[in-house]
C-alpha cells in the first residue's frame, strides 16, 4: 500500500489560467503603479464601468466645492442660507460653465473658489472628452469563432480544424491567423513547464474574409498533436490559442482578436456541418445556425472480399 502511494503520480497544478477573455493571472509581490497605467486601464474598462467612474468623479467634485461654498458662509447671492442643494447646483453650473445668472458669487473668497472650480471643470471635461473619443475610435473586431475545434481527415491526413467568420457586414482584408498549442511537458530534470508550439497551417493568410474561413493544421509526423488522443490532451492540459490580425475595410485600421480551445473543446473524429449554401438564383448564403454544429464521422468502409 505504501509503495502504491509513493508511485502515485502527484497532482499537477495548472500553471496558466483560462485565458479566453484575457483575464490576467493572480500575481503576488509585484509593484502596482495604477496611476502610471490609468489611461490604459480606463480604455480597457467596460463602458458601464467608465461611465460610472465619470459620474462618481463629477459628483465628488461638485459635492466638494459645494461644501467649500457653505464653509464661506454668504458667498453665493440669492441662495438660501445654509442650503446644501443651492450650493451643490451652483457648483454644477460653475463646473459646466452654465451660469444661469440667478445665483452669483459674492466676495473675494467665493470668486477665488469659482475660479478654481472653473479651471477644474476645464481640465475634467477635456480629459473626459479625450478619453471617450479614444474609446469610441479604438478599432475592435467582431470575429465569430466556432465553439469547438475538430480533428478529422482531409485528403487522407488527420487535420485539426476550427472555423471563424466576420460578424460585420464588411470585409477583413489581408487576414493573418496564428495558431499556438500550449501544454504541460516534463523536462529531463523533472520540472513541469508550460511549452508553446507553433502549429503549421495549410493556409495562414487570406486576402479577404467575407464569409467563413476553416483554419486547418495537418497532423503529420512533425505535428505536436501526432498520435494525440482525447485522454492525452486532457492529461497535458492542452490549449489551442488562435490569434487573428487583419485590416478592417470600413475603418481602414488594423484589428486583432483571439480565441482559445481547451482539451474538452477539441472533438476527435468529428467534422463541421456545412454552412454555405447556393440558392436557386446563384447567390451564396451562409447559415449561421449551423456554425457551431459538428457531426461524427461516418464509419470507415470495410474492404469487401472478392476473387
PDB file of C-alpha atoms in Angstrom:
ATOM      1  CA  UNK A   1       0.000   0.000   0.000  1.00  0.00           C
ATOM      2  CA  UNK A   2       2.827   2.366   0.857  1.00  0.00           C
ATOM      3  CA  UNK A   3       4.588   1.559  -2.418  1.00  0.00           C
ATOM      4  CA  UNK A   4       1.409   2.393  -4.347  1.00  0.00           C
ATOM      5  CA  UNK A   5       1.175   5.742  -2.612  1.00  0.00           C
ATOM      6  CA  UNK A   6       4.814   6.507  -3.367  1.00  0.00           C
ATOM      7  CA  UNK A   7       4.447   5.591  -7.026  1.00  0.00           C
ATOM      8  CA  UNK A   8       1.252   7.565  -7.425  1.00  0.00           C
ATOM      9  CA  UNK A   9       1.593  10.466  -9.836  1.00  0.00           C
ATOM     10  CA  UNK A  10       1.411  13.803  -7.978  1.00  0.00           C
ATOM     11  CA  UNK A  11      -1.457  16.066  -8.908  1.00  0.00           C
ATOM     12  CA  UNK A  12      -0.365  18.866 -11.188  1.00  0.00           C
ATOM     13  CA  UNK A  13      -1.325  22.479 -10.622  1.00  0.00           C
ATOM     14  CA  UNK A  14      -2.486  24.345 -13.695  1.00  0.00           C
ATOM     15  CA  UNK A  15       0.123  26.997 -14.454  1.00  0.00           C
ATOM     16  CA  UNK A  16      -1.907  29.094 -16.871  1.00  0.00           C
ATOM     17  CA  UNK A  17      -5.472  30.291 -16.205  1.00  0.00           C
ATOM     18  CA  UNK A  18      -8.309  30.035 -18.677  1.00  0.00           C
ATOM     19  CA  UNK A  19      -7.274  32.912 -20.885  1.00  0.00           C
ATOM     20  CA  UNK A  20     -10.054  33.224 -23.468  1.00  0.00           C
ATOM     21  CA  UNK A  21     -11.271  36.536 -22.068  1.00  0.00           C
ATOM     22  CA  UNK A  22      -7.772  37.843 -21.455  1.00  0.00           C
ATOM     23  CA  UNK A  23      -8.113  37.663 -17.677  1.00  0.00           C
ATOM     24  CA  UNK A  24      -4.767  38.295 -16.035  1.00  0.00           C
ATOM     25  CA  UNK A  25      -3.424  35.696 -13.587  1.00  0.00           C
ATOM     26  CA  UNK A  26      -3.308  36.404  -9.876  1.00  0.00           C
ATOM     27  CA  UNK A  27       0.142  37.701  -9.027  1.00  0.00           C
ATOM     28  CA  UNK A  28       1.904  38.433  -5.752  1.00  0.00           C
ATOM     29  CA  UNK A  29       4.953  40.503  -4.934  1.00  0.00           C
ATOM     30  CA  UNK A  30       4.631  42.755  -7.981  1.00  0.00           C
ATOM     31  CA  UNK A  31       4.691  46.517  -7.582  1.00  0.00           C
ATOM     32  CA  UNK A  32       1.492  48.024  -8.895  1.00  0.00           C
ATOM     33  CA  UNK A  33       1.503  51.567 -10.284  1.00  0.00           C
ATOM     34  CA  UNK A  34      -2.106  52.167 -11.238  1.00  0.00           C
ATOM     35  CA  UNK A  35      -1.641  55.904 -11.766  1.00  0.00           C
ATOM     36  CA  UNK A  36       1.056  55.304 -14.390  1.00  0.00           C
ATOM     37  CA  UNK A  37      -1.262  52.988 -16.316  1.00  0.00           C
ATOM     38  CA  UNK A  38      -4.500  54.833 -15.567  1.00  0.00           C
ATOM     39  CA  UNK A  39      -5.123  55.727 -19.224  1.00  0.00           C
ATOM     40  CA  UNK A  40      -4.647  52.111 -20.333  1.00  0.00           C
ATOM     41  CA  UNK A  41      -6.856  50.776 -17.547  1.00  0.00           C
ATOM     42  CA  UNK A  42      -9.633  53.243 -18.385  1.00  0.00           C
ATOM     43  CA  UNK A  43      -9.506  52.337 -22.079  1.00  0.00           C
ATOM     44  CA  UNK A  44      -9.692  48.646 -21.188  1.00  0.00           C
ATOM     45  CA  UNK A  45     -12.625  49.172 -18.799  1.00  0.00           C
ATOM     46  CA  UNK A  46     -16.183  48.469 -19.924  1.00  0.00           C
ATOM     47  CA  UNK A  47     -18.443  51.344 -20.909  1.00  0.00           C
ATOM     48  CA  UNK A  48     -20.623  50.851 -17.826  1.00  0.00           C
ATOM     49  CA  UNK A  49     -17.629  50.985 -15.516  1.00  0.00           C
ATOM     50  CA  UNK A  50     -16.165  54.024 -17.280  1.00  0.00           C
ATOM     51  CA  UNK A  51     -19.428  55.995 -17.237  1.00  0.00           C
ATOM     52  CA  UNK A  52     -19.990  55.108 -13.587  1.00  0.00           C
ATOM     53  CA  UNK A  53     -16.490  56.379 -12.761  1.00  0.00           C
ATOM     54  CA  UNK A  54     -17.087  59.633 -14.649  1.00  0.00           C
ATOM     55  CA  UNK A  55     -20.391  60.148 -12.831  1.00  0.00           C
ATOM     56  CA  UNK A  56     -18.786  59.423  -9.471  1.00  0.00           C
ATOM     57  CA  UNK A  57     -15.939  61.885 -10.111  1.00  0.00           C
ATOM     58  CA  UNK A  58     -18.394  64.548 -11.253  1.00  0.00           C
ATOM     59  CA  UNK A  59     -20.472  64.150  -8.104  1.00  0.00           C
ATOM     60  CA  UNK A  60     -17.352  64.134  -5.916  1.00  0.00           C
ATOM     61  CA  UNK A  61     -16.070  67.390  -7.410  1.00  0.00           C
ATOM     62  CA  UNK A  62     -19.430  69.142  -7.104  1.00  0.00           C
ATOM     63  CA  UNK A  63     -20.012  67.945  -3.547  1.00  0.00           C
ATOM     64  CA  UNK A  64     -16.516  69.082  -2.521  1.00  0.00           C
ATOM     65  CA  UNK A  65     -16.965  72.574  -3.945  1.00  0.00           C
ATOM     66  CA  UNK A  66     -20.495  72.801  -2.544  1.00  0.00           C
ATOM     67  CA  UNK A  67     -19.087  72.153   0.930  1.00  0.00           C
ATOM     68  CA  UNK A  68     -16.493  74.853   0.236  1.00  0.00           C
ATOM     69  CA  UNK A  69     -19.173  77.391  -0.641  1.00  0.00           C
ATOM     70  CA  UNK A  70     -21.078  76.508   2.522  1.00  0.00           C
ATOM     71  CA  UNK A  71     -17.912  76.953   4.574  1.00  0.00           C
ATOM     72  CA  UNK A  72     -17.518  80.515   3.251  1.00  0.00           C
ATOM     73  CA  UNK A  73     -20.963  81.484   4.532  1.00  0.00           C
ATOM     74  CA  UNK A  74     -22.693  84.079   2.379  1.00  0.00           C
ATOM     75  CA  UNK A  75     -20.531  83.506  -0.693  1.00  0.00           C
ATOM     76  CA  UNK A  76     -23.488  82.880  -3.022  1.00  0.00           C
ATOM     77  CA  UNK A  77     -26.008  85.660  -3.566  1.00  0.00           C
ATOM     78  CA  UNK A  78     -29.712  84.756  -3.901  1.00  0.00           C
ATOM     79  CA  UNK A  79     -29.032  81.334  -2.324  1.00  0.00           C
ATOM     80  CA  UNK A  80     -30.859  80.123   0.756  1.00  0.00           C
ATOM     81  CA  UNK A  81     -28.611  80.416   3.835  1.00  0.00           C
ATOM     82  CA  UNK A  82     -27.039  77.067   4.694  1.00  0.00           C
ATOM     83  CA  UNK A  83     -28.760  75.279   1.793  1.00  0.00           C
ATOM     84  CA  UNK A  84     -26.595  72.425   0.528  1.00  0.00           C
ATOM     85  CA  UNK A  85     -28.880  71.972  -2.502  1.00  0.00           C
ATOM     86  CA  UNK A  86     -28.360  75.563  -3.654  1.00  0.00           C
ATOM     87  CA  UNK A  87     -24.598  75.307  -3.131  1.00  0.00           C
ATOM     88  CA  UNK A  88     -24.481  71.973  -4.993  1.00  0.00           C
ATOM     89  CA  UNK A  89     -26.424  73.193  -8.022  1.00  0.00           C
ATOM     90  CA  UNK A  90     -24.411  76.400  -8.090  1.00  0.00           C
ATOM     91  CA  UNK A  91     -21.304  74.203  -8.219  1.00  0.00           C
ATOM     92  CA  UNK A  92     -22.815  72.185 -11.093  1.00  0.00           C
ATOM     93  CA  UNK A  93     -23.476  75.382 -13.055  1.00  0.00           C
ATOM     94  CA  UNK A  94     -19.979  76.685 -12.365  1.00  0.00           C
ATOM     95  CA  UNK A  95     -18.185  73.424 -13.221  1.00  0.00           C
ATOM     96  CA  UNK A  96     -20.048  73.161 -16.531  1.00  0.00           C
ATOM     97  CA  UNK A  97     -19.728  76.955 -17.170  1.00  0.00           C
ATOM     98  CA  UNK A  98     -23.514  77.254 -17.481  1.00  0.00           C
ATOM     99  CA  UNK A  99     -24.109  80.277 -15.259  1.00  0.00           C
ATOM    100  CA  UNK A 100     -27.876  80.741 -15.145  1.00  0.00           C
ATOM    101  CA  UNK A 101     -27.474  84.193 -13.572  1.00  0.00           C
ATOM    102  CA  UNK A 102     -29.730  83.951 -10.524  1.00  0.00           C
ATOM    103  CA  UNK A 103     -27.017  82.758  -8.135  1.00  0.00           C
ATOM    104  CA  UNK A 104     -23.690  84.571  -8.394  1.00  0.00           C
ATOM    105  CA  UNK A 105     -20.544  84.515  -6.246  1.00  0.00           C
ATOM    106  CA  UNK A 106     -20.208  87.190  -3.592  1.00  0.00           C
ATOM    107  CA  UNK A 107     -16.912  88.257  -2.045  1.00  0.00           C
ATOM    108  CA  UNK A 108     -13.262  87.544  -2.731  1.00  0.00           C
ATOM    109  CA  UNK A 109     -13.229  84.034  -1.256  1.00  0.00           C
ATOM    110  CA  UNK A 110     -16.226  82.921  -3.272  1.00  0.00           C
ATOM    111  CA  UNK A 111     -14.814  84.359  -6.506  1.00  0.00           C
ATOM    112  CA  UNK A 112     -11.485  82.629  -5.922  1.00  0.00           C
ATOM    113  CA  UNK A 113     -13.292  79.343  -5.314  1.00  0.00           C
ATOM    114  CA  UNK A 114     -15.332  79.855  -8.506  1.00  0.00           C
ATOM    115  CA  UNK A 115     -12.107  80.497 -10.426  1.00  0.00           C
ATOM    116  CA  UNK A 116     -10.575  77.306  -9.078  1.00  0.00           C
ATOM    117  CA  UNK A 117     -13.688  75.284  -9.907  1.00  0.00           C
ATOM    118  CA  UNK A 118     -13.839  76.703 -13.435  1.00  0.00           C
ATOM    119  CA  UNK A 119     -10.253  75.652 -14.085  1.00  0.00           C
ATOM    120  CA  UNK A 120     -11.032  72.236 -12.606  1.00  0.00           C
ATOM    121  CA  UNK A 121     -14.031  71.931 -14.913  1.00  0.00           C
ATOM    122  CA  UNK A 122     -11.964  72.753 -18.000  1.00  0.00           C
ATOM    123  CA  UNK A 123      -9.462  70.031 -17.130  1.00  0.00           C
ATOM    124  CA  UNK A 124     -12.085  67.474 -16.122  1.00  0.00           C
ATOM    125  CA  UNK A 125     -14.221  67.781 -19.252  1.00  0.00           C
ATOM    126  CA  UNK A 126     -11.156  67.916 -21.524  1.00  0.00           C
ATOM    127  CA  UNK A 127      -9.887  64.633 -20.094  1.00  0.00           C
ATOM    128  CA  UNK A 128     -13.324  63.013 -20.251  1.00  0.00           C
ATOM    129  CA  UNK A 129     -13.858  64.153 -23.860  1.00  0.00           C
ATOM    130  CA  UNK A 130     -10.474  62.815 -24.955  1.00  0.00           C
ATOM    131  CA  UNK A 131     -10.995  59.531 -23.136  1.00  0.00           C
ATOM    132  CA  UNK A 132     -14.461  58.939 -24.582  1.00  0.00           C
ATOM    133  CA  UNK A 133     -13.264  59.849 -28.093  1.00  0.00           C
ATOM    134  CA  UNK A 134     -10.294  57.478 -27.784  1.00  0.00           C
ATOM    135  CA  UNK A 135     -12.550  54.662 -26.601  1.00  0.00           C
ATOM    136  CA  UNK A 136     -15.009  55.247 -29.447  1.00  0.00           C
ATOM    137  CA  UNK A 137     -12.291  55.446 -32.109  1.00  0.00           C
ATOM    138  CA  UNK A 138     -10.381  52.371 -30.966  1.00  0.00           C
ATOM    139  CA  UNK A 139     -10.764  49.660 -33.633  1.00  0.00           C
ATOM    140  CA  UNK A 140     -12.464  46.480 -32.498  1.00  0.00           C
ATOM    141  CA  UNK A 141     -13.077  43.166 -34.204  1.00  0.00           C
ATOM    142  CA  UNK A 142     -16.283  41.152 -34.331  1.00  0.00           C
ATOM    143  CA  UNK A 143     -14.986  37.766 -35.380  1.00  0.00           C
ATOM    144  CA  UNK A 144     -17.033  34.677 -34.608  1.00  0.00           C
ATOM    145  CA  UNK A 145     -15.080  31.537 -33.682  1.00  0.00           C
ATOM    146  CA  UNK A 146     -16.592  28.077 -33.545  1.00  0.00           C
ATOM    147  CA  UNK A 147     -17.263  26.816 -30.037  1.00  0.00           C
ATOM    148  CA  UNK A 148     -15.189  23.706 -30.653  1.00  0.00           C
ATOM    149  CA  UNK A 149     -12.314  22.546 -32.822  1.00  0.00           C
ATOM    150  CA  UNK A 150     -12.425  19.183 -34.564  1.00  0.00           C
ATOM    151  CA  UNK A 151      -9.924  16.569 -35.712  1.00  0.00           C
ATOM    152  CA  UNK A 152     -10.926  14.823 -38.919  1.00  0.00           C
ATOM    153  CA  UNK A 153      -9.199  13.506 -42.045  1.00  0.00           C
ATOM    154  CA  UNK A 154      -8.614  15.704 -45.070  1.00  0.00           C
ATOM    155  CA  UNK A 155      -7.043  14.169 -48.186  1.00  0.00           C
ATOM    156  CA  UNK A 156      -6.161  11.128 -46.117  1.00  0.00           C
ATOM    157  CA  UNK A 157      -4.315  13.073 -43.385  1.00  0.00           C
ATOM    158  CA  UNK A 158      -5.831  13.985 -39.982  1.00  0.00           C
ATOM    159  CA  UNK A 159      -6.279  17.724 -39.585  1.00  0.00           C
ATOM    160  CA  UNK A 160      -7.104  19.982 -36.688  1.00  0.00           C
ATOM    161  CA  UNK A 161      -9.845  22.319 -37.908  1.00  0.00           C
ATOM    162  CA  UNK A 162     -11.554  25.374 -36.469  1.00  0.00           C
ATOM    163  CA  UNK A 163     -13.947  27.802 -38.077  1.00  0.00           C
ATOM    164  CA  UNK A 164     -14.186  31.611 -37.968  1.00  0.00           C
ATOM    165  CA  UNK A 165     -16.247  34.293 -39.667  1.00  0.00           C
ATOM    166  CA  UNK A 166     -16.600  38.058 -39.772  1.00  0.00           C
ATOM    167  CA  UNK A 167     -19.811  39.074 -37.984  1.00  0.00           C
ATOM    168  CA  UNK A 168     -19.809  42.548 -39.524  1.00  0.00           C
ATOM    169  CA  UNK A 169     -21.285  43.184 -42.953  1.00  0.00           C
ATOM    170  CA  UNK A 170     -17.928  44.233 -44.388  1.00  0.00           C
ATOM    171  CA  UNK A 171     -14.585  42.657 -45.230  1.00  0.00           C
ATOM    172  CA  UNK A 172     -11.401  41.949 -43.306  1.00  0.00           C
ATOM    173  CA  UNK A 173      -8.549  42.457 -45.754  1.00  0.00           C
ATOM    174  CA  UNK A 174      -5.156  40.703 -45.669  1.00  0.00           C
ATOM    175  CA  UNK A 175      -6.114  38.499 -42.720  1.00  0.00           C
ATOM    176  CA  UNK A 176      -3.394  36.507 -40.975  1.00  0.00           C
ATOM    177  CA  UNK A 177      -4.042  33.768 -38.436  1.00  0.00           C
ATOM    178  CA  UNK A 178      -1.578  32.227 -35.993  1.00  0.00           C
ATOM    179  CA  UNK A 179      -2.290  29.047 -34.008  1.00  0.00           C
ATOM    180  CA  UNK A 180      -0.237  28.001 -30.985  1.00  0.00           C
ATOM    181  CA  UNK A 181      -0.503  24.853 -28.864  1.00  0.00           C
ATOM    182  CA  UNK A 182       0.156  25.126 -25.133  1.00  0.00           C
ATOM    183  CA  UNK A 183       0.630  22.074 -22.954  1.00  0.00           C
ATOM    184  CA  UNK A 184       2.366  20.824 -19.832  1.00  0.00           C
ATOM    185  CA  UNK A 185       5.620  18.996 -20.507  1.00  0.00           C
ATOM    186  CA  UNK A 186       8.176  17.413 -18.220  1.00  0.00           C
ATOM    187  CA  UNK A 187      11.823  18.389 -18.666  1.00  0.00           C
ATOM    188  CA  UNK A 188      14.699  15.947 -18.274  1.00  0.00           C
ATOM    189  CA  UNK A 189      15.323  17.469 -14.850  1.00  0.00           C
ATOM    190  CA  UNK A 190      11.799  16.582 -13.762  1.00  0.00           C
ATOM    191  CA  UNK A 191      10.359  20.113 -13.880  1.00  0.00           C
ATOM    192  CA  UNK A 192       6.845  20.849 -15.113  1.00  0.00           C
ATOM    193  CA  UNK A 193       6.883  23.542 -17.774  1.00  0.00           C
ATOM    194  CA  UNK A 194       4.237  25.168 -19.937  1.00  0.00           C
ATOM    195  CA  UNK A 195       5.532  24.859 -23.509  1.00  0.00           C
ATOM    196  CA  UNK A 196       4.448  26.696 -26.646  1.00  0.00           C
ATOM    197  CA  UNK A 197       4.366  25.001 -30.056  1.00  0.00           C
ATOM    198  CA  UNK A 198       3.564  26.852 -33.281  1.00  0.00           C
ATOM    199  CA  UNK A 199       1.204  24.874 -35.491  1.00  0.00           C
ATOM    200  CA  UNK A 200       1.821  24.847 -39.224  1.00  0.00           C
ATOM    201  CA  UNK A 201      -1.303  25.680 -41.194  1.00  0.00           C
ATOM    202  CA  UNK A 202      -2.486  24.687 -44.630  1.00  0.00           C
ATOM    203  CA  UNK A 203      -3.149  28.396 -45.185  1.00  0.00           C
ATOM    204  CA  UNK A 204      -2.295  31.086 -42.663  1.00  0.00           C
ATOM    205  CA  UNK A 205      -3.187  34.111 -44.780  1.00  0.00           C
ATOM    206  CA  UNK A 206      -6.145  35.016 -46.962  1.00  0.00           C
ATOM    207  CA  UNK A 207      -6.656  38.200 -48.993  1.00  0.00           C
ATOM    208  CA  UNK A 208     -10.154  38.816 -47.661  1.00  0.00           C
ATOM    209  CA  UNK A 209     -12.639  37.359 -45.145  1.00  0.00           C
ATOM    210  CA  UNK A 210     -16.164  37.851 -46.402  1.00  0.00           C
ATOM    211  CA  UNK A 211     -17.903  34.608 -45.474  1.00  0.00           C
ATOM    212  CA  UNK A 212     -16.239  31.911 -43.347  1.00  0.00           C
ATOM    213  CA  UNK A 213     -12.737  30.515 -43.051  1.00  0.00           C
ATOM    214  CA  UNK A 214     -11.839  26.996 -41.921  1.00  0.00           C
ATOM    215  CA  UNK A 215      -8.338  27.056 -40.445  1.00  0.00           C
ATOM    216  CA  UNK A 216      -6.584  23.680 -40.804  1.00  0.00           C
ATOM    217  CA  UNK A 217      -3.433  22.200 -39.301  1.00  0.00           C
ATOM    218  CA  UNK A 218      -2.145  18.877 -40.749  1.00  0.00           C
ATOM    219  CA  UNK A 219      -1.361  16.348 -38.018  1.00  0.00           C
ATOM    220  CA  UNK A 220       1.670  14.620 -39.524  1.00  0.00           C
ATOM    221  CA  UNK A 221       4.926  13.340 -38.047  1.00  0.00           C
ATOM    222  CA  UNK A 222       6.118  16.922 -37.433  1.00  0.00           C
ATOM    223  CA  UNK A 223       2.981  17.980 -35.576  1.00  0.00           C
ATOM    224  CA  UNK A 224       2.933  18.159 -31.754  1.00  0.00           C
ATOM    225  CA  UNK A 225      -0.535  16.596 -31.988  1.00  0.00           C
ATOM    226  CA  UNK A 226       0.790  13.481 -33.701  1.00  0.00           C
ATOM    227  CA  UNK A 227      -0.672  10.367 -32.019  1.00  0.00           C
ATOM    228  CA  UNK A 228      -2.520  12.588 -29.525  1.00  0.00           C
ATOM    229  CA  UNK A 229      -5.865  11.409 -28.184  1.00  0.00           C
ATOM    230  CA  UNK A 230      -8.570  12.934 -26.026  1.00  0.00           C
ATOM    231  CA  UNK A 231      -7.057  11.461 -22.854  1.00  0.00           C
ATOM    232  CA  UNK A 232      -3.529  12.722 -23.582  1.00  0.00           C
ATOM    233  CA  UNK A 233      -4.888  16.184 -24.403  1.00  0.00           C
ATOM    234  CA  UNK A 234      -6.585  16.359 -21.017  1.00  0.00           C
ATOM    235  CA  UNK A 235      -3.593  14.956 -19.127  1.00  0.00           C
ATOM    236  CA  UNK A 236      -1.236  17.537 -20.628  1.00  0.00           C
ATOM    237  CA  UNK A 237      -3.815  20.346 -20.188  1.00  0.00           C
ATOM    238  CA  UNK A 238      -3.574  21.167 -23.864  1.00  0.00           C
ATOM    239  CA  UNK A 239      -4.887  24.517 -25.006  1.00  0.00           C
ATOM    240  CA  UNK A 240      -5.081  25.827 -28.577  1.00  0.00           C
ATOM    241  CA  UNK A 241      -4.746  29.607 -28.855  1.00  0.00           C
ATOM    242  CA  UNK A 242      -5.823  31.284 -32.100  1.00  0.00           C
ATOM    243  CA  UNK A 243      -4.977  34.887 -32.927  1.00  0.00           C
ATOM    244  CA  UNK A 244      -6.214  36.812 -35.967  1.00  0.00           C
ATOM    245  CA  UNK A 245      -4.975  40.115 -37.328  1.00  0.00           C
ATOM    246  CA  UNK A 246      -6.235  41.973 -40.376  1.00  0.00           C
ATOM    247  CA  UNK A 247      -7.324  45.288 -41.853  1.00  0.00           C
ATOM    248  CA  UNK A 248     -10.925  46.379 -41.415  1.00  0.00           C
ATOM    249  CA  UNK A 249     -12.109  47.591 -44.819  1.00  0.00           C
ATOM    250  CA  UNK A 250     -14.501  50.175 -43.367  1.00  0.00           C
ATOM    251  CA  UNK A 251     -12.309  51.539 -40.585  1.00  0.00           C
ATOM    252  CA  UNK A 252      -9.057  51.291 -42.597  1.00  0.00           C
ATOM    253  CA  UNK A 253      -7.410  50.239 -39.351  1.00  0.00           C
ATOM    254  CA  UNK A 254      -5.731  47.073 -38.135  1.00  0.00           C
ATOM    255  CA  UNK A 255      -7.879  44.856 -35.927  1.00  0.00           C
ATOM    256  CA  UNK A 256      -6.924  41.810 -33.930  1.00  0.00           C
ATOM    257  CA  UNK A 257      -8.735  39.225 -31.858  1.00  0.00           C
ATOM    258  CA  UNK A 258      -8.067  35.867 -30.228  1.00  0.00           C
ATOM    259  CA  UNK A 259      -9.785  32.711 -29.043  1.00  0.00           C
ATOM    260  CA  UNK A 260      -8.715  29.502 -27.345  1.00  0.00           C
ATOM    261  CA  UNK A 261      -9.801  25.897 -27.045  1.00  0.00           C
ATOM    262  CA  UNK A 262      -9.119  23.638 -24.073  1.00  0.00           C
ATOM    263  CA  UNK A 263      -8.853  19.870 -24.361  1.00  0.00           C
ATOM    264  CA  UNK A 264     -12.565  19.209 -23.789  1.00  0.00           C
ATOM    265  CA  UNK A 265     -13.385  21.562 -26.681  1.00  0.00           C
ATOM    266  CA  UNK A 266     -11.331  19.596 -29.212  1.00  0.00           C
ATOM    267  CA  UNK A 267     -13.566  16.913 -30.717  1.00  0.00           C
ATOM    268  CA  UNK A 268     -11.875  13.901 -32.281  1.00  0.00           C
ATOM    269  CA  UNK A 269     -13.402  12.026 -35.219  1.00  0.00           C
ATOM    270  CA  UNK A 270     -15.911  14.785 -35.914  1.00  0.00           C
ATOM    271  CA  UNK A 271     -16.491  17.292 -38.690  1.00  0.00           C
ATOM    272  CA  UNK A 272     -18.242  20.621 -39.049  1.00  0.00           C
ATOM    273  CA  UNK A 273     -21.625  20.808 -40.686  1.00  0.00           C
ATOM    274  CA  UNK A 274     -21.674  22.731 -43.948  1.00  0.00           C
ATOM    275  CA  UNK A 275     -22.904  26.309 -43.524  1.00  0.00           C
ATOM    276  CA  UNK A 276     -22.505  27.582 -47.107  1.00  0.00           C
ATOM    277  CA  UNK A 277     -25.372  27.010 -49.490  1.00  0.00           C
ATOM    278  CA  UNK A 278     -26.064  28.191 -53.012  1.00  0.00           C
ATOM    279  CA  UNK A 279     -29.535  29.495 -53.664  1.00  0.00           C
ATOM    280  CA  UNK A 280     -31.554  28.982 -56.814  1.00  0.00           C
ATOM    281  CA  UNK A 281     -30.684  32.483 -58.032  1.00  0.00           C
ATOM    282  CA  UNK A 282     -26.966  31.673 -57.810  1.00  0.00           C
ATOM    283  CA  UNK A 283     -26.225  33.722 -54.694  1.00  0.00           C
ATOM    284  CA  UNK A 284     -24.204  32.272 -51.813  1.00  0.00           C
ATOM    285  CA  UNK A 285     -25.910  32.070 -48.402  1.00  0.00           C
ATOM    286  CA  UNK A 286     -24.320  31.338 -45.018  1.00  0.00           C
ATOM    287  CA  UNK A 287     -26.440  29.571 -42.406  1.00  0.00           C
ATOM    288  CA  UNK A 288     -25.000  30.704 -39.066  1.00  0.00           C
ATOM    289  CA  UNK A 289     -27.428  28.443 -37.220  1.00  0.00           C
ATOM    290  CA  UNK A 290     -25.087  25.562 -38.129  1.00  0.00           C
ATOM    291  CA  UNK A 291     -21.864  27.464 -37.482  1.00  0.00           C
ATOM    292  CA  UNK A 292     -21.044  25.681 -34.208  1.00  0.00           C
ATOM    293  CA  UNK A 293     -22.585  22.326 -35.072  1.00  0.00           C
ATOM    294  CA  UNK A 294     -20.463  19.248 -35.619  1.00  0.00           C
ATOM    295  CA  UNK A 295     -21.327  15.703 -36.564  1.00  0.00           C
ATOM    296  CA  UNK A 296     -19.470  12.416 -36.032  1.00  0.00           C
ATOM    297  CA  UNK A 297     -17.538  10.974 -38.915  1.00  0.00           C
ATOM    298  CA  UNK A 298     -19.207   8.115 -40.762  1.00  0.00           C
ATOM    299  CA  UNK A 299     -17.622   4.726 -40.099  1.00  0.00           C
ATOM    300  CA  UNK A 300     -14.853   3.828 -42.479  1.00  0.00           C
ATOM    301  CA  UNK A 301     -15.970   1.364 -45.139  1.00  0.00           C
ATOM    302  CA  UNK A 302     -14.686  -2.151 -44.626  1.00  0.00           C
ATOM    303  CA  UNK A 303     -12.895  -3.688 -47.608  1.00  0.00           C
ATOM    304  CA  UNK A 304     -15.033  -6.267 -49.316  1.00  0.00           C
ATOM    305  CA  UNK A 305     -13.535  -9.622 -50.194  1.00  0.00           C
ATOM    306  CA  UNK A 306     -13.524 -10.981 -53.704  1.00  0.00           C
ATOM    307  CA  UNK A 307     -11.741 -13.042 -56.276  1.00  0.00           C
TER     308      UNK A 307
END
